[in-house]
mmCIF file of C-alpha atoms and ligand atoms in Angstrom:
data_model
loop_
_atom_site.group_PDB
_atom_site.id
_atom_site.type_symbol
_atom_site.label_atom_id
_atom_site.label_comp_id
_atom_site.label_asym_id
_atom_site.label_seq_id
_atom_site.Cartn_x
_atom_site.Cartn_y
_atom_site.Cartn_z
ATOM 1 C CA PRO A 1 -21.991 22.440 2.532
ATOM 2 C CA LYS A 2 -18.486 22.126 3.875
ATOM 3 C CA ARG A 3 -15.732 22.889 1.350
ATOM 4 C CA VAL A 4 -13.217 19.999 0.936
ATOM 5 C CA ALA A 5 -9.759 20.085 -0.573
ATOM 6 C CA ILE A 6 -8.020 16.770 -1.268
ATOM 7 C CA LEU A 7 -4.220 16.424 -1.276
ATOM 8 C CA ILE A 8 -2.722 13.651 -3.371
ATOM 9 C CA SER A 9 0.686 12.471 -4.610
ATOM 10 C CA GLY A 10 -0.267 9.553 -6.928
ATOM 11 C CA GLY A 11 -3.005 7.617 -8.606
ATOM 12 C CA GLY A 12 -5.725 9.109 -6.417
ATOM 13 C CA SER A 13 -8.042 6.113 -6.177
ATOM 14 C CA ASN A 14 -9.170 7.212 -2.742
ATOM 15 C CA MET A 15 -9.644 10.728 -4.043
ATOM 16 C CA VAL A 16 -11.914 9.403 -6.794
ATOM 17 C CA GLU A 17 -14.117 7.639 -4.279
ATOM 18 C CA LEU A 18 -14.350 10.797 -2.106
ATOM 19 C CA LEU A 19 -15.250 12.935 -5.125
ATOM 20 C CA ARG A 20 -17.862 10.501 -6.342
ATOM 21 C CA THR A 21 -19.700 10.462 -3.016
ATOM 22 C CA MET A 22 -19.795 14.244 -2.490
ATOM 23 C CA THR A 23 -23.086 14.877 -4.291
ATOM 24 C CA GLY A 24 -26.753 15.162 -3.433
ATOM 25 C CA ASP A 25 -27.459 15.389 0.295
ATOM 26 C CA HIS A 26 -23.790 14.913 1.240
ATOM 27 C CA PRO A 27 -22.751 17.586 3.788
ATOM 28 C CA ALA A 28 -19.565 18.492 1.770
ATOM 29 C CA ARG A 29 -18.492 19.494 -1.703
ATOM 30 C CA PRO A 30 -15.023 19.249 -3.296
ATOM 31 C CA VAL A 31 -13.438 22.594 -4.121
ATOM 32 C CA LEU A 32 -9.852 21.564 -5.071
ATOM 33 C CA VAL A 33 -7.536 18.581 -5.654
ATOM 34 C CA LEU A 34 -3.901 19.489 -5.101
ATOM 35 C CA SER A 35 -0.818 17.436 -5.776
ATOM 36 C CA ASN A 36 2.808 17.895 -4.845
ATOM 37 C CA ASP A 37 3.733 15.962 -7.965
ATOM 38 C CA PRO A 38 2.870 17.286 -11.428
ATOM 39 C CA ALA A 39 2.903 13.688 -12.745
ATOM 40 C CA ALA A 40 0.289 12.408 -10.278
ATOM 41 C CA GLY A 41 -2.287 10.353 -12.201
ATOM 42 C CA GLY A 42 -5.048 11.532 -9.929
ATOM 43 C CA LEU A 43 -4.936 15.063 -11.374
ATOM 44 C CA ALA A 44 -6.504 14.087 -14.708
ATOM 45 C CA LYS A 45 -9.088 11.988 -12.885
ATOM 46 C CA ALA A 46 -10.121 14.931 -10.778
ATOM 47 C CA ARG A 47 -10.429 17.162 -13.868
ATOM 48 C CA ASP A 48 -12.517 14.503 -15.554
ATOM 49 C CA LEU A 49 -14.847 14.616 -12.569
ATOM 50 C CA GLY A 50 -15.128 18.385 -12.955
ATOM 51 C CA VAL A 51 -12.995 19.368 -9.993
ATOM 52 C CA GLU A 52 -10.327 22.148 -10.079
ATOM 53 C CA THR A 53 -6.764 21.029 -9.637
ATOM 54 C CA ALA A 54 -3.473 22.652 -8.571
ATOM 55 C CA VAL A 55 0.106 21.519 -8.311
ATOM 56 C CA VAL A 56 2.630 22.700 -5.723
ATOM 57 C CA ASP A 57 5.810 20.819 -6.633
ATOM 58 C CA HIS A 58 7.920 20.175 -3.533
ATOM 59 C CA ARG A 59 11.160 19.678 -5.511
ATOM 60 C CA PRO A 60 12.100 23.294 -6.209
ATOM 61 C CA HIS A 61 12.052 23.870 -2.427
ATOM 62 C CA GLY A 62 14.633 21.142 -1.757
ATOM 63 C CA ARG A 63 14.912 20.530 1.999
ATOM 64 C CA ASP A 64 13.061 23.722 2.859
ATOM 65 C CA ARG A 65 9.816 22.287 4.085
ATOM 66 C CA THR A 66 8.655 25.700 5.391
ATOM 67 C CA ALA A 67 8.867 27.232 1.909
ATOM 68 C CA PHE A 68 6.998 24.242 0.404
ATOM 69 C CA GLU A 69 4.283 24.481 3.017
ATOM 70 C CA SER A 70 3.924 28.258 2.543
ATOM 71 C CA ALA A 71 3.359 27.614 -1.128
ATOM 72 C CA LEU A 72 0.817 24.881 -0.261
ATOM 73 C CA GLN A 73 -1.014 27.239 2.106
ATOM 74 C CA ALA A 74 -1.053 29.968 -0.544
ATOM 75 C CA ALA A 75 -2.499 27.580 -3.175
ATOM 76 C CA LEU A 76 -5.231 26.422 -0.798
ATOM 77 C CA ALA A 77 -6.217 29.808 0.570
ATOM 78 C CA PRO A 78 -8.287 31.145 -2.383
ATOM 79 C CA TYR A 79 -10.496 28.004 -2.209
ATOM 80 C CA ALA A 80 -11.183 28.558 1.509
ATOM 81 C CA PRO A 81 -11.495 24.879 2.383
ATOM 82 C CA ASP A 82 -13.182 23.905 5.632
ATOM 83 C CA ILE A 83 -11.659 20.371 5.577
ATOM 84 C CA LEU A 84 -8.435 18.974 4.106
ATOM 85 C CA CYS A 85 -8.342 15.319 3.171
ATOM 86 C CA LEU A 86 -4.926 13.711 2.633
ATOM 87 C CA ALA A 87 -5.433 10.797 0.238
ATOM 88 C CA GLY A 88 -2.134 9.166 -0.611
ATOM 89 C CA PHE A 89 -0.299 12.433 0.081
ATOM 90 C CA MET A 90 3.316 11.338 0.627
ATOM 91 C CA ARG A 91 4.906 14.465 2.099
ATOM 92 C CA ILE A 92 5.366 14.788 5.864
ATOM 93 C CA LEU A 93 3.776 17.967 7.130
ATOM 94 C CA THR A 94 5.437 19.993 9.849
ATOM 95 C CA PRO A 95 3.657 21.252 12.999
ATOM 96 C CA GLY A 96 3.703 24.773 11.425
ATOM 97 C CA PHE A 97 1.400 23.608 8.639
ATOM 98 C CA VAL A 98 -0.688 21.287 10.756
ATOM 99 C CA ALA A 99 -1.530 23.702 13.569
ATOM 100 C CA PRO A 100 -3.913 26.035 11.678
ATOM 101 C CA TRP A 101 -5.713 22.995 10.234
ATOM 102 C CA LYS A 102 -6.056 21.129 13.531
ATOM 103 C CA GLY A 103 -9.424 19.468 13.779
ATOM 104 C CA ARG A 104 -10.022 20.016 10.052
ATOM 105 C CA MET A 105 -7.496 17.692 8.399
ATOM 106 C CA LEU A 106 -7.983 13.946 7.801
ATOM 107 C CA ASN A 107 -5.575 11.274 6.570
ATOM 108 C CA ILE A 108 -5.999 7.657 5.438
ATOM 109 C CA HIS A 109 -3.271 5.272 6.456
ATOM 110 C CA PRO A 110 -2.907 1.656 5.289
ATOM 111 C CA SER A 111 -2.691 -0.084 8.639
ATOM 112 C CA LEU A 112 -4.648 -0.590 11.809
ATOM 113 C CA LEU A 113 -3.113 2.321 13.754
ATOM 114 C CA PRO A 114 -1.529 2.500 16.252
ATOM 115 C CA LEU A 115 0.194 -0.420 14.494
ATOM 116 C CA TYR A 116 2.663 0.475 11.767
ATOM 117 C CA PRO A 117 2.801 4.255 11.362
ATOM 118 C CA GLY A 118 5.043 5.306 8.508
ATOM 119 C CA LEU A 119 5.887 3.313 5.345
ATOM 120 C CA HIS A 120 5.816 -0.352 4.194
ATOM 121 C CA THR A 121 2.823 -1.208 6.392
ATOM 122 C CA HIS A 122 1.799 -4.318 4.448
ATOM 123 C CA ALA A 123 5.215 -5.898 4.500
ATOM 124 C CA ARG A 124 5.498 -5.176 8.196
ATOM 125 C CA ALA A 125 2.137 -6.777 8.950
ATOM 126 C CA LEU A 126 3.218 -9.893 6.989
ATOM 127 C CA ALA A 127 6.630 -10.002 8.728
ATOM 128 C CA ASN A 128 4.868 -9.962 12.103
ATOM 129 C CA ARG A 129 2.525 -12.766 10.986
ATOM 130 C CA ASP A 130 -0.491 -10.662 11.862
ATOM 131 C CA ARG A 131 -3.809 -12.468 11.282
ATOM 132 C CA GLU A 132 -5.600 -9.224 10.448
ATOM 133 C CA HIS A 133 -4.641 -5.934 8.897
ATOM 134 C CA GLY A 134 -6.491 -2.973 7.530
ATOM 135 C CA CYS A 135 -6.740 0.828 7.202
ATOM 136 C CA THR A 136 -7.388 3.816 9.386
ATOM 137 C CA VAL A 137 -8.739 7.308 8.893
ATOM 138 C CA HIS A 138 -7.506 9.709 11.539
ATOM 139 C CA GLU A 139 -7.266 13.377 12.321
ATOM 140 C CA VAL A 140 -3.884 14.787 11.491
ATOM 141 C CA THR A 141 -1.898 16.118 14.429
ATOM 142 C CA GLU A 142 1.704 17.128 14.847
ATOM 143 C CA GLU A 143 2.909 13.559 15.330
ATOM 144 C CA LEU A 144 2.929 11.508 12.140
ATOM 145 C CA ASP A 145 0.079 8.962 11.844
ATOM 146 C CA HIS A 146 -0.950 9.485 15.499
ATOM 147 C CA GLY A 147 -4.094 11.664 15.563
ATOM 148 C CA PRO A 148 -7.516 10.625 16.935
ATOM 149 C CA ILE A 149 -8.947 7.676 15.060
ATOM 150 C CA LEU A 150 -12.114 8.398 13.067
ATOM 151 C CA GLY A 151 -12.545 4.995 11.451
ATOM 152 C CA GLN A 152 -11.028 1.608 10.738
ATOM 153 C CA ALA A 153 -11.735 -1.255 8.383
ATOM 154 C CA ARG A 154 -10.251 -4.739 8.697
ATOM 155 C CA VAL A 155 -9.144 -7.512 6.338
ATOM 156 C CA LEU A 156 -7.960 -11.010 7.128
ATOM 157 C CA VAL A 157 -4.394 -11.850 6.152
ATOM 158 C CA LEU A 158 -4.592 -14.904 3.871
ATOM 159 C CA PRO A 159 -2.087 -17.699 3.335
ATOM 160 C CA GLY A 160 0.130 -16.833 0.395
ATOM 161 C CA ASP A 161 -0.473 -13.037 0.763
ATOM 162 C CA THR A 162 2.321 -10.793 -0.487
ATOM 163 C CA PRO A 163 2.628 -7.091 0.255
ATOM 164 C CA ASP A 164 0.979 -6.413 -3.114
ATOM 165 C CA THR A 165 -2.034 -8.718 -2.675
ATOM 166 C CA LEU A 166 -2.573 -7.424 0.821
ATOM 167 C CA ALA A 167 -2.257 -3.811 -0.301
ATOM 168 C CA ALA A 168 -4.844 -4.358 -2.983
ATOM 169 C CA ARG A 169 -7.333 -5.904 -0.516
ATOM 170 C CA VAL A 170 -6.738 -3.111 2.012
ATOM 171 C CA LEU A 171 -7.180 -0.471 -0.754
ATOM 172 C CA GLY A 172 -10.600 -1.897 -1.531
ATOM 173 C CA ARG A 173 -11.585 -1.293 2.112
ATOM 174 C CA GLU A 174 -10.049 2.234 2.065
ATOM 175 C CA HIS A 175 -12.435 3.077 -0.777
ATOM 176 C CA VAL A 176 -15.385 2.277 1.467
ATOM 177 C CA LEU A 177 -14.031 3.623 4.722
ATOM 178 C CA TYR A 178 -12.824 7.085 3.687
ATOM 179 C CA PRO A 179 -16.094 8.216 2.130
ATOM 180 C CA ALA A 180 -18.035 6.904 5.123
ATOM 181 C CA VAL A 181 -15.794 8.821 7.551
ATOM 182 C CA LEU A 182 -15.855 12.037 5.546
ATOM 183 C CA ARG A 183 -19.651 12.025 5.338
ATOM 184 C CA ARG A 184 -19.910 11.665 9.110
ATOM 185 C CA TYR A 185 -17.110 14.126 9.868
ATOM 186 C CA ALA A 186 -18.484 16.838 7.547
ATOM 187 C CA ALA A 187 -21.795 16.506 9.360
ATOM 188 C CA GLY A 188 -19.969 17.288 12.617
ATOM 189 C CA ASP A 189 -19.992 13.715 13.965
ATOM 190 C CA ARG A 190 -16.648 12.378 15.129
ATOM 191 C CA THR A 191 -17.880 8.993 16.278
ATOM 192 C CA PRO A 192 -15.480 6.429 14.731
ATOM 193 C CA VAL A 193 -16.708 4.438 11.734
ATOM 194 C CA LEU A 194 -15.802 0.854 12.512
ATOM 195 C CA LEU A 195 -16.181 -1.526 9.588
ATOM 196 C CA PRO A 196 -15.639 -5.301 9.724
HETATM 197 C C1 GAR B 1 -3.339 4.304 -0.084
HETATM 198 O O1 GAR B 1 -3.183 2.986 0.227
HETATM 199 C C2 GAR B 1 -3.152 5.150 1.145
HETATM 200 O O2 GAR B 1 -3.630 4.570 2.309
HETATM 201 C C3 GAR B 1 -1.615 5.245 1.181
HETATM 202 O O3 GAR B 1 -1.232 5.417 -0.174
HETATM 203 C C4 GAR B 1 -2.179 4.792 -1.007
HETATM 204 C C5 GAR B 1 -2.627 5.831 -1.999
HETATM 205 O O4 GAR B 1 -3.476 5.275 -2.988
HETATM 206 N N1 GAR B 1 -1.186 6.301 1.994
HETATM 207 C C6 GAR B 1 -0.032 6.316 2.716
HETATM 208 O O5 GAR B 1 0.735 5.448 2.668
HETATM 209 C C7 GAR B 1 0.177 7.569 3.537
HETATM 210 N N2 GAR B 1 1.436 7.506 4.194
HETATM 211 P P1 GAR B 1 -4.382 6.190 -3.921
HETATM 212 O O6 GAR B 1 -3.464 7.342 -4.490
HETATM 213 O O7 GAR B 1 -4.840 5.308 -4.994
HETATM 214 O O8 GAR B 1 -5.495 6.720 -3.115
#
């Protein structure tokens, strides 16, 4: 099976769904969960599910992204991952880090890309009075939130939605979309997964 490392910064609910599905005849297995934040709630959840964890804190490196990314690369190397999954990983990666992982790194983003790259996606969808919103899994390339789309899931925006209610509904779809995309991707199939 393909060896998967998951990068997180927070609660790791997407990570949990990815970990839970990588069993049985799944074409991938988790080898490491890595966080840039030692306080990330997802670390304990990964350990509870029997997966090794590591922390590469970005803060000691200050503005030196290259030093942070060297430390990241060094922490990943012993696990020899075939695929990196970003799952709520909130650090921007420079082209120097992305290049060696090109075609092997996925990200989940809480909008229907190409709409709303970057932050505050739910508030922006509401401000634009969009009738639908959703999430995207894409390959990571040098340009933030712009790689080839591997899957999308949609939700209707409802009257009275706030950024929080919308985020919660989108997150529920993320939990279905990301495992579906990873299963296909790890099997070598890059056909987009398009969910209603
Ligand atoms: C998810 O909604 C994910 O799409 C988003 O952060 C949340 C992480 O939740 N990612 C980004 O905004 C990336 N820029 P989780 O830690 O519970 O999976």
